Coordinates of C-alpha atoms and ligand atoms in Angstrom, one line a residue:
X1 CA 14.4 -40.6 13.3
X2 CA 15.3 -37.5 14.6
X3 CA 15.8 -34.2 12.6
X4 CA 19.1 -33.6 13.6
X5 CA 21.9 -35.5 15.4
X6 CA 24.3 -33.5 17.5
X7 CA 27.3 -34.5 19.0
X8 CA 27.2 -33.9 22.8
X9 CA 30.8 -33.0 24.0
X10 CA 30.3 -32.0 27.5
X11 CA 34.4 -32.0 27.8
X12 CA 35.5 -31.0 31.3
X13 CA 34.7 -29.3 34.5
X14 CA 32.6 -27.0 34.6
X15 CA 31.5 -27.7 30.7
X16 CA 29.1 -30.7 32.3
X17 CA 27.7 -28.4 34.6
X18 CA 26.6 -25.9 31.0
X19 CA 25.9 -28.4 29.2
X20 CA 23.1 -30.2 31.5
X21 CA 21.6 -26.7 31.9
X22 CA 21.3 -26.5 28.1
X23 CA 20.3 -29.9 27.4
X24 CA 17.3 -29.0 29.9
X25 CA 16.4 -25.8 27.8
X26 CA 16.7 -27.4 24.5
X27 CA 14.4 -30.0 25.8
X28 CA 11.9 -27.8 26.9
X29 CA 12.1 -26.2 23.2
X30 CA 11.3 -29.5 21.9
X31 CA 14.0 -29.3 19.6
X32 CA 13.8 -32.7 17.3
X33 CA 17.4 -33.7 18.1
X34 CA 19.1 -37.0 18.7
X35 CA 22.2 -36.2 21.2
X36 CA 25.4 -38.7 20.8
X37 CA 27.7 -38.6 23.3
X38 CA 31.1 -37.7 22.1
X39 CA 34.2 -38.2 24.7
X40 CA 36.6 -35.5 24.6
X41 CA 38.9 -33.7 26.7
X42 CA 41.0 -34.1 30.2
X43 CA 39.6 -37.4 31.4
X44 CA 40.3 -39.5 28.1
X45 CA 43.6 -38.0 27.6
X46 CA 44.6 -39.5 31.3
X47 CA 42.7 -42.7 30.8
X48 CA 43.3 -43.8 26.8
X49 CA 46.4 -41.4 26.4
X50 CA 44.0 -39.1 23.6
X51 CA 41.9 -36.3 24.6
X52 CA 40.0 -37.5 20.9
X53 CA 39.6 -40.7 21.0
X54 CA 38.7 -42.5 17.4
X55 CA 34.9 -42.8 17.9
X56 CA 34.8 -39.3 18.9
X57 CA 36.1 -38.2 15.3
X58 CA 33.4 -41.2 13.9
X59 CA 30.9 -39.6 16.3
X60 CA 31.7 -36.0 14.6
X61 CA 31.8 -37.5 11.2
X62 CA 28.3 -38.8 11.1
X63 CA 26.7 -36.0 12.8
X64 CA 24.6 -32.7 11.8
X65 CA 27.2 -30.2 14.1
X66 CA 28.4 -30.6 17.6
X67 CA 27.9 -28.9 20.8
X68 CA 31.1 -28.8 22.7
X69 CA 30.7 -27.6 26.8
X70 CA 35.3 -27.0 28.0
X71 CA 38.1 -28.8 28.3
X72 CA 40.6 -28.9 30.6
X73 CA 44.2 -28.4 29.2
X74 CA 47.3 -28.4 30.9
X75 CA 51.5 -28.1 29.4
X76 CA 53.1 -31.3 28.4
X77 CA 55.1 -32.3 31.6
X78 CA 51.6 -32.3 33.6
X79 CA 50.4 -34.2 30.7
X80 CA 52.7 -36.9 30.8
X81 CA 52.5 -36.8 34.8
X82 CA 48.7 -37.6 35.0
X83 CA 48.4 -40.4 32.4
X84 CA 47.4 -43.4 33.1
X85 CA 50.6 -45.7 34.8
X86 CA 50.4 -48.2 31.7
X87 CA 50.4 -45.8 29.3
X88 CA 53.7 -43.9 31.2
X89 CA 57.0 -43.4 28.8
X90 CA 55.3 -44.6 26.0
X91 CA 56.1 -41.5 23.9
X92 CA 52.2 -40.2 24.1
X93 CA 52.0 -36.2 23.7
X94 CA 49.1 -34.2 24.7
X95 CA 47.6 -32.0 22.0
X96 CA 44.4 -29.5 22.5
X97 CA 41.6 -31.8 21.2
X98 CA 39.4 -28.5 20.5
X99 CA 42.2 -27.1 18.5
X100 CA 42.7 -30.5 16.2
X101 CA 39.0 -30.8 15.8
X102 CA 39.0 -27.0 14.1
X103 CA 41.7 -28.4 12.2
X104 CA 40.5 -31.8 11.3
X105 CA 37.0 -30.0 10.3
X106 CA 38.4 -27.4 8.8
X107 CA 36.2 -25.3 10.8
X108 CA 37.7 -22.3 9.6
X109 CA 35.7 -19.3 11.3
X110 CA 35.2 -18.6 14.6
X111 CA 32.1 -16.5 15.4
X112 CA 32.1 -14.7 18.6
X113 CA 29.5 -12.3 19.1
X114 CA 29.5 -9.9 22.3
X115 CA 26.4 -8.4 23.5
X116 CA 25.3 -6.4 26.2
X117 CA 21.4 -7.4 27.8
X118 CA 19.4 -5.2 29.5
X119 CA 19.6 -5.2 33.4
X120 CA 22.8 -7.1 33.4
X121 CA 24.7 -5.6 36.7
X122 CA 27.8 -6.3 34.9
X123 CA 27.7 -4.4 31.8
X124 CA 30.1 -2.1 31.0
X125 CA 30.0 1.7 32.3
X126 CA 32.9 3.1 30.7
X127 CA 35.5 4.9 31.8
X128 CA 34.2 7.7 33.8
X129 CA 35.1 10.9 31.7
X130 CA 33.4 9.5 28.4
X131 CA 30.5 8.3 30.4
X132 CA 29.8 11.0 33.4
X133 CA 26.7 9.4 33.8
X134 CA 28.0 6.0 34.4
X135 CA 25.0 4.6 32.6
X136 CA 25.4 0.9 31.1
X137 CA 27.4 1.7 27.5
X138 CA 25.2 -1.1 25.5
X139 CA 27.4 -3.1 23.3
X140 CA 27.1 -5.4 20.1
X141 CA 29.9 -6.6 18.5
X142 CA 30.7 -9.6 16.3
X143 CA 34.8 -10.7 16.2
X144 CA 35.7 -13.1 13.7
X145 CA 38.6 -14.9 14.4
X146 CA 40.4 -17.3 11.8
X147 CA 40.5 -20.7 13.2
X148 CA 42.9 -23.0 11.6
X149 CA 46.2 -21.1 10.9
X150 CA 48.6 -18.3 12.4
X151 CA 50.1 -18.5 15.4
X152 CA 47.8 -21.5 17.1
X153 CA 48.7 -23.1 13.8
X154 CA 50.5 -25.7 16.2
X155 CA 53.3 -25.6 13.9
X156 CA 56.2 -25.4 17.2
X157 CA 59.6 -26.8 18.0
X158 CA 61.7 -27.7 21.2
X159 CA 64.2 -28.3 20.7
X160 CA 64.4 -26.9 17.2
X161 CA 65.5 -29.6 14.5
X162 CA 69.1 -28.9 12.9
X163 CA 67.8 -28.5 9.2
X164 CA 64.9 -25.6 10.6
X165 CA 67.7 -24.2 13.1
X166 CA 70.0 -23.9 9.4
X167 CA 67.4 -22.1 7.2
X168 CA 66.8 -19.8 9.6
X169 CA 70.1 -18.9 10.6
X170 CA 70.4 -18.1 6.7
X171 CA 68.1 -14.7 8.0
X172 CA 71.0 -12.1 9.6
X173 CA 68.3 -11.3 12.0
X174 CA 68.8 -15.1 13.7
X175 CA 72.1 -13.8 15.2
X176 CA 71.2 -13.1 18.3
X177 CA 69.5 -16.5 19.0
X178 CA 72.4 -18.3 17.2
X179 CA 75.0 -16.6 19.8
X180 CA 72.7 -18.4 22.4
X181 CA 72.7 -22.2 20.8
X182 CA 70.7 -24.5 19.7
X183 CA 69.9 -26.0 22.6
X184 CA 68.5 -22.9 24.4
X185 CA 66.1 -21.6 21.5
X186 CA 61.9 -22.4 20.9
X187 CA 60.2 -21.7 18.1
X188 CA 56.5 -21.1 17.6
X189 CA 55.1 -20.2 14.0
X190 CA 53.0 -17.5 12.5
X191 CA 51.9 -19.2 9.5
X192 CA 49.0 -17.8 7.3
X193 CA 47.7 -18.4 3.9
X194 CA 45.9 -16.0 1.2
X195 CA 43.0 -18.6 1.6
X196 CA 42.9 -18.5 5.8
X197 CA 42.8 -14.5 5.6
X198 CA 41.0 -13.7 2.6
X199 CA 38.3 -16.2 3.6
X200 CA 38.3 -14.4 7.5
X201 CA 38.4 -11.2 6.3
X202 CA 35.3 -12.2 3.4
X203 CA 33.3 -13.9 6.1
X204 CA 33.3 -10.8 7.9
X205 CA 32.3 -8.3 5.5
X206 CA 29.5 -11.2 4.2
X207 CA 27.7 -11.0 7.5
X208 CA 28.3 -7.0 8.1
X209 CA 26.4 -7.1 4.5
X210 CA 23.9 -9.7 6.1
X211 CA 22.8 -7.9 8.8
X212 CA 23.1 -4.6 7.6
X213 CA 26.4 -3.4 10.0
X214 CA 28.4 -0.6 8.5
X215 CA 31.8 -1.2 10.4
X216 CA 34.1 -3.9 9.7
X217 CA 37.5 -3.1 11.8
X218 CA 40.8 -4.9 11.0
X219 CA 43.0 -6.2 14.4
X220 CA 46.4 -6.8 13.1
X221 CA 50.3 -5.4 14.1
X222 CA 51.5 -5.0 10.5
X223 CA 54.3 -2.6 11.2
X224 CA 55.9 -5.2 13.2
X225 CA 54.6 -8.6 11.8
X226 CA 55.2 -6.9 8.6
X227 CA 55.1 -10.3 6.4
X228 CA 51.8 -12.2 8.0
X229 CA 50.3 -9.1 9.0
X230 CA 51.0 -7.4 5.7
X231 CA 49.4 -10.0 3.9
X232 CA 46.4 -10.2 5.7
X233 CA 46.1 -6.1 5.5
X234 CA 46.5 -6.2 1.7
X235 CA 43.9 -8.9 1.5
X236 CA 41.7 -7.1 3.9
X237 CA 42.1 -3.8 2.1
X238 CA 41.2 -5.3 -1.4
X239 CA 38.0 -6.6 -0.3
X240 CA 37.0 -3.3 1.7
X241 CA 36.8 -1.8 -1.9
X242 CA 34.8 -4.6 -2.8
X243 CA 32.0 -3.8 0.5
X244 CA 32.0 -0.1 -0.2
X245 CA 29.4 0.3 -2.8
X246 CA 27.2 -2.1 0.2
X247 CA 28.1 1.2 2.3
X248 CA 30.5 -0.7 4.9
X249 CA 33.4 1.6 6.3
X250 CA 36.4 -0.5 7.2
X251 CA 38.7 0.7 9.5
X252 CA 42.6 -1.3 10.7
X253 CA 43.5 -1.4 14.6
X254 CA 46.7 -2.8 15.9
X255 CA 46.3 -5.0 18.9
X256 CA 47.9 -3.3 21.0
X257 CA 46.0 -0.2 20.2
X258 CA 42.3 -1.6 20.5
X259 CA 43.0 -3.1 23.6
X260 CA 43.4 1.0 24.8
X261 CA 40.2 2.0 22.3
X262 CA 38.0 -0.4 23.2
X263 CA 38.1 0.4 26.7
X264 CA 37.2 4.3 26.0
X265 CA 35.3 3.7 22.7
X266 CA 33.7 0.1 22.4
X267 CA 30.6 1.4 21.1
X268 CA 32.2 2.7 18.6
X269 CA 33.1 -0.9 17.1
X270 CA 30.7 -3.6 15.1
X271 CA 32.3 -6.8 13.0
X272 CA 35.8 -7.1 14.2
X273 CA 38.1 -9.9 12.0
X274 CA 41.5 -11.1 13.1
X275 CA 44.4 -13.9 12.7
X276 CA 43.5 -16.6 15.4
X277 CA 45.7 -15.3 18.1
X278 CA 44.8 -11.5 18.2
X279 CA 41.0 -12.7 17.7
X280 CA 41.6 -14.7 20.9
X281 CA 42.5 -11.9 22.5
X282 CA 40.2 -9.4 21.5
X283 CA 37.2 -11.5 21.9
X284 CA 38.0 -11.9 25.5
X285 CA 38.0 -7.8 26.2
X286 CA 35.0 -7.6 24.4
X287 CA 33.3 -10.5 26.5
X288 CA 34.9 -8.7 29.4
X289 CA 32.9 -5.3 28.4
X290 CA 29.4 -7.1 28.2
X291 CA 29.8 -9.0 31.1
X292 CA 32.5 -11.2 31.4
X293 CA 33.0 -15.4 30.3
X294 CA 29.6 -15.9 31.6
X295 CA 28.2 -14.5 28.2
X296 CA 30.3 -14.7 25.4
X297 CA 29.8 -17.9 23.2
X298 CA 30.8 -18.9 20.2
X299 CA 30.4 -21.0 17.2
X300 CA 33.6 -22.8 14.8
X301 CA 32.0 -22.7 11.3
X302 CA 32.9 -24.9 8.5
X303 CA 31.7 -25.1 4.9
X304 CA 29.5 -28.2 6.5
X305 CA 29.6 -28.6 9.9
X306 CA 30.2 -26.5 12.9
X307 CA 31.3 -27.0 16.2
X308 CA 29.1 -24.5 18.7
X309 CA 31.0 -23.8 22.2
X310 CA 30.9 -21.2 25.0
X311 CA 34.0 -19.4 25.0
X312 CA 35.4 -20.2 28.4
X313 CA 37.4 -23.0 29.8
X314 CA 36.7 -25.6 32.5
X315 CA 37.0 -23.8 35.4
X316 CA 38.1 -26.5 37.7
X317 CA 37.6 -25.0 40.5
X318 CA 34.0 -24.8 39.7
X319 CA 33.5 -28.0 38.7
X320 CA 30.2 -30.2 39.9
X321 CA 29.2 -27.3 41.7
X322 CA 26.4 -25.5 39.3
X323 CA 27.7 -22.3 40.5
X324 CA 28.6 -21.0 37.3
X325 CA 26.3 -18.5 34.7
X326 CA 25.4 -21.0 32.0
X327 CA 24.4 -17.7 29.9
X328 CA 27.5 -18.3 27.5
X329 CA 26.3 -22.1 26.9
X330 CA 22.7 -21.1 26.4
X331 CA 23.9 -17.9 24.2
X332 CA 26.0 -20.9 22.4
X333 CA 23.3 -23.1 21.8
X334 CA 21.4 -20.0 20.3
X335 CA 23.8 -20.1 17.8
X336 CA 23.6 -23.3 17.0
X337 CA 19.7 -23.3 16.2
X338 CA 20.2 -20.1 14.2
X339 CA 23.0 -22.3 11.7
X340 CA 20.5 -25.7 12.0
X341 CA 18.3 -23.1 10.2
X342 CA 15.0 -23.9 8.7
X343 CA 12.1 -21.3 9.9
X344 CA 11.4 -23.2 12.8
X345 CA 14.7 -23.1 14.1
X346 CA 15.3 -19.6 13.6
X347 CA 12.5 -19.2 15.6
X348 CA 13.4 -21.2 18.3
X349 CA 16.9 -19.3 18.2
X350 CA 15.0 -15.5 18.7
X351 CA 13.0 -17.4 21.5
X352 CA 15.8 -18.8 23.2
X353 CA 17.4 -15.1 23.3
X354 CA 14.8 -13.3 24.4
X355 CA 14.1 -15.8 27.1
X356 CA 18.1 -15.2 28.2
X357 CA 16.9 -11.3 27.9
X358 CA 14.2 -11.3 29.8
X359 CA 15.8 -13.9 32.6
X360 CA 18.8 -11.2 32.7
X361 CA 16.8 -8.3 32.7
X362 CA 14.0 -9.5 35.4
X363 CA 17.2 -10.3 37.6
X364 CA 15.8 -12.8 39.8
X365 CA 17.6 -16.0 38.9
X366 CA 21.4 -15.3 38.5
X367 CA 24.4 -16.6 39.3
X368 CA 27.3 -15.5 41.4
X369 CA 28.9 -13.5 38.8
X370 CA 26.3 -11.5 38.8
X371 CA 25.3 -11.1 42.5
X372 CA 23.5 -14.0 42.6
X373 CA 22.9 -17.4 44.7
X374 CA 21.2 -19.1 42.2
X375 CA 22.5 -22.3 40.7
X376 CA 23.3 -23.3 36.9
X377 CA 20.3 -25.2 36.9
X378 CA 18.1 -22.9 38.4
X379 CA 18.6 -20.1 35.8
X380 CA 18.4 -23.1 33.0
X381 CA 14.9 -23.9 34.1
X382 CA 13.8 -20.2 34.2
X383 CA 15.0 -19.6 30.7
X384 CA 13.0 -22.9 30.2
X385 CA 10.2 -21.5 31.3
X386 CA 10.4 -18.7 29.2
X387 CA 11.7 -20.1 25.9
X388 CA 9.8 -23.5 26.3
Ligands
LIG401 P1 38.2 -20.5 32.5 O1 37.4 -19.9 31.5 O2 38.0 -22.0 32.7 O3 37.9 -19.8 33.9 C1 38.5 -18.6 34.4 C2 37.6 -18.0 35.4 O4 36.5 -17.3 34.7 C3 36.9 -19.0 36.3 O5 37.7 -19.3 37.4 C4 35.6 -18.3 36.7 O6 36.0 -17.3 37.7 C5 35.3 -17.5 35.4 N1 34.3 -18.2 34.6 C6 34.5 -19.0 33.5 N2 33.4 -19.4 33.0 C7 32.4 -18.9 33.8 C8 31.0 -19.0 33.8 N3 30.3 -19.7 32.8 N4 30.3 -18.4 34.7 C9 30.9 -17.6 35.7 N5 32.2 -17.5 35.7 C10 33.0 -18.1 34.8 O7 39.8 -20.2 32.2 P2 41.1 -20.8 32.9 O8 40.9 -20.8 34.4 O9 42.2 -20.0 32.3 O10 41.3 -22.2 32.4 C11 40.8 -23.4 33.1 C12 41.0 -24.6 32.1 O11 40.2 -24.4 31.0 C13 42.4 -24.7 31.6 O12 42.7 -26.1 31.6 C14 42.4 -24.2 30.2 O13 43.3 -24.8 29.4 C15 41.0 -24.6 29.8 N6 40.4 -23.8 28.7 C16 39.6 -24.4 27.8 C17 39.0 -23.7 26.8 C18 38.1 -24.5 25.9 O14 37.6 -25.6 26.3 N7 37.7 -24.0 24.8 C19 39.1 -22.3 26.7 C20 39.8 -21.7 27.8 C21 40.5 -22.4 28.7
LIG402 MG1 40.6 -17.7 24.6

């Protein structure tokens, strides 16, 4: 038997095309790994009316971690219009089957670290008055973005149910919605706990600890969001006190703000932690400052499993063309080795990056994003080559 099982959720689009790349790398590592396929995403919401079908979830339950490629997802009248004909007007509603599984796994973390390589034609330069030189501005950050509450908590109404509509009309600040009606208002939730933020904001300043960063930077808006964003503040700032004596500085950012300084200053910036929604966000500017969706992955991390996936989408109009950088996937599947643990994994996982170093650095196999003709395959099989 096999030292690991991991369930293989290719999902959609251009997640096939990752995934194969990886599969061929992780082969080549000789990585002792049974791989169950696990149906998810676009195609089985269409066909069988859920994106997450029940055997998926068995699949998920009786396996080591999973390895997830994209979905496709699409608003709720699409939904509806590209279900199967027999399963038409029979009530089914789409929901994000990457977004349940966080929940249903509790998979409360989500780790997405942003790193520049070497030789990467894409990296960052700055903006050209901090950086006259326009050399590459090398960066390595870490965001950590809860997973499981806030404003993707799902919790969201249309049309708003009388009883909710009532107890919030009981807040004077509802007037101007109530002078509009009922019928004309939708309500999303910002919903977080003292367990969903103190655990972010602890698994932050853990892994600063860890690996020995001195910067832990809070992204929230609590001068406007002054409930949910208070409380995550307070907690944050309670276990800063904690981290000093370990010689970590933390610092608070609005949004807003470090979308402006981490254009001018992102080397300035190491562990970031957020609410799921602002770490959504920020995570994509700082993948956009090392090199764009073709290298940012990301792991979901639970107290047992985790759930390991790049952190772009399906790019459709990609798909079943191995055009895109699987870099992110291969970054991904990095991750996961370095959470299988064990020596030899660990191993494997400082292999695996240094092969994706070197591949980037040498800058003979890329991709289009990066100036390149090569294929997804192509640059799988010369980090192969190296990693292998
Ligand atoms: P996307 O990430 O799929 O693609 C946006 C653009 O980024 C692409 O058109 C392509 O130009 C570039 N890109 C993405 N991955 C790349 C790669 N590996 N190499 C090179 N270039 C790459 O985002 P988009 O277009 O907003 O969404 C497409 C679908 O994916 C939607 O249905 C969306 O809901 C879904 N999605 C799924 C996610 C997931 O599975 N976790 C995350 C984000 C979007
Ligand atoms: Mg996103």
């Amino acid at each position: 038997m096999a030292k690991y099982s991991i369930a293989w959720m290719p999902g959609d689009g251009i997640g096939n095309d990752v995934m194969q790349a990886t599969r061929l790398v992780l082969d080549a590592m000789k990585l002792d790994a049974e791989y169950v396929p696990c149906d998810i995403g676009w195609e089985f919401w269409c066909k069988e009316g859920n994106p997450l079908p029940d055997r998926s979830v068995k699949v998920l339950n009786s396996t080591t971690c999973g390895l997830f490629g994209a979905i496709t997802s699409k608003p709720q009248d699409e939904a509806k219009d590209e279900l199967a004909p027999e399963l038409k007007g029979k009530g089914l509603v789409y929901f994000s089957p990457i977004v349940k599984l966080r929940q249903m796994f509790n998979l409360h973390t989500n780790m997405r670290p942003c790193k520049s390589y070497e030789g990467n034609p894409l990296n960052y330069r700055g903006t050209r008055l901090a950086n006259p030189d326009s050399r590459d501005i090398m960066i390595d950050q870490v965001v950590f973005r809860e997973n499981t509450e806030g404003m993707y908590g799902g919790v969201e109404f249309f049309p708003v149910p009388e009883p909710v509509y009532t107890a919030l009309c009981a807040n004077p600040k509802m007037k101007p919605w109530k002078d509009k009606g009922l019928e004309n208002v939708a309500l999303s939730t910002r919903i977080v706990s003292v367990q969903g933020c103190t655990n972010i904001c602890r698994q932050a300043f853990e892994y600063a600890k860890r690996t020995g960063r001195k910067r832990v930077t809070l992204v929230e808006k609590p001068n406007v969001l002054r409930e949910t964003g208070g409380l995550m503040t307070r907690i944050f700032r309670k276990l800063a006190e904690e981290y000093k004596p370990a010689g970590i500085w933390a610092d608070e950012a609005n949004i807003d703000a470090i979308c402006m300084w981490m254009f001018k200053n992102p080397q300035d910036y190491s562990v970031l932690v957020a609410e799921n929604m602002f770490g959504d966000i920020v995570s994509d500017l700082c993948a956009g400052l090392v090199g764009g969706l073709g290298f940012a992955p990301s792991a979901n991390l639970g107290d047992r499993y985790a759930v390991f996936e790049p952190t772009h989408g399906s790019a459709p109009k990609y798909a079943g063309q191995y055009k895109v950088n699987p870099h992110a996937m291969l970054l991904t599947a990095k991750m996961m080795l370095d959470w299988l643990g064990g020596g030899a994994e660990k191993d494997k996982a400082a292999r695996l990056e240094s092969a994706i170093a070197r591949v980037i650095k040498e800058g003979k196999v890329k991709t289009y994003d990066m100036g390149g003709k090569n294929t997804t395959i192509e640059v799988a099989e010369e980090v192969a080559k190296h990693a292998g």
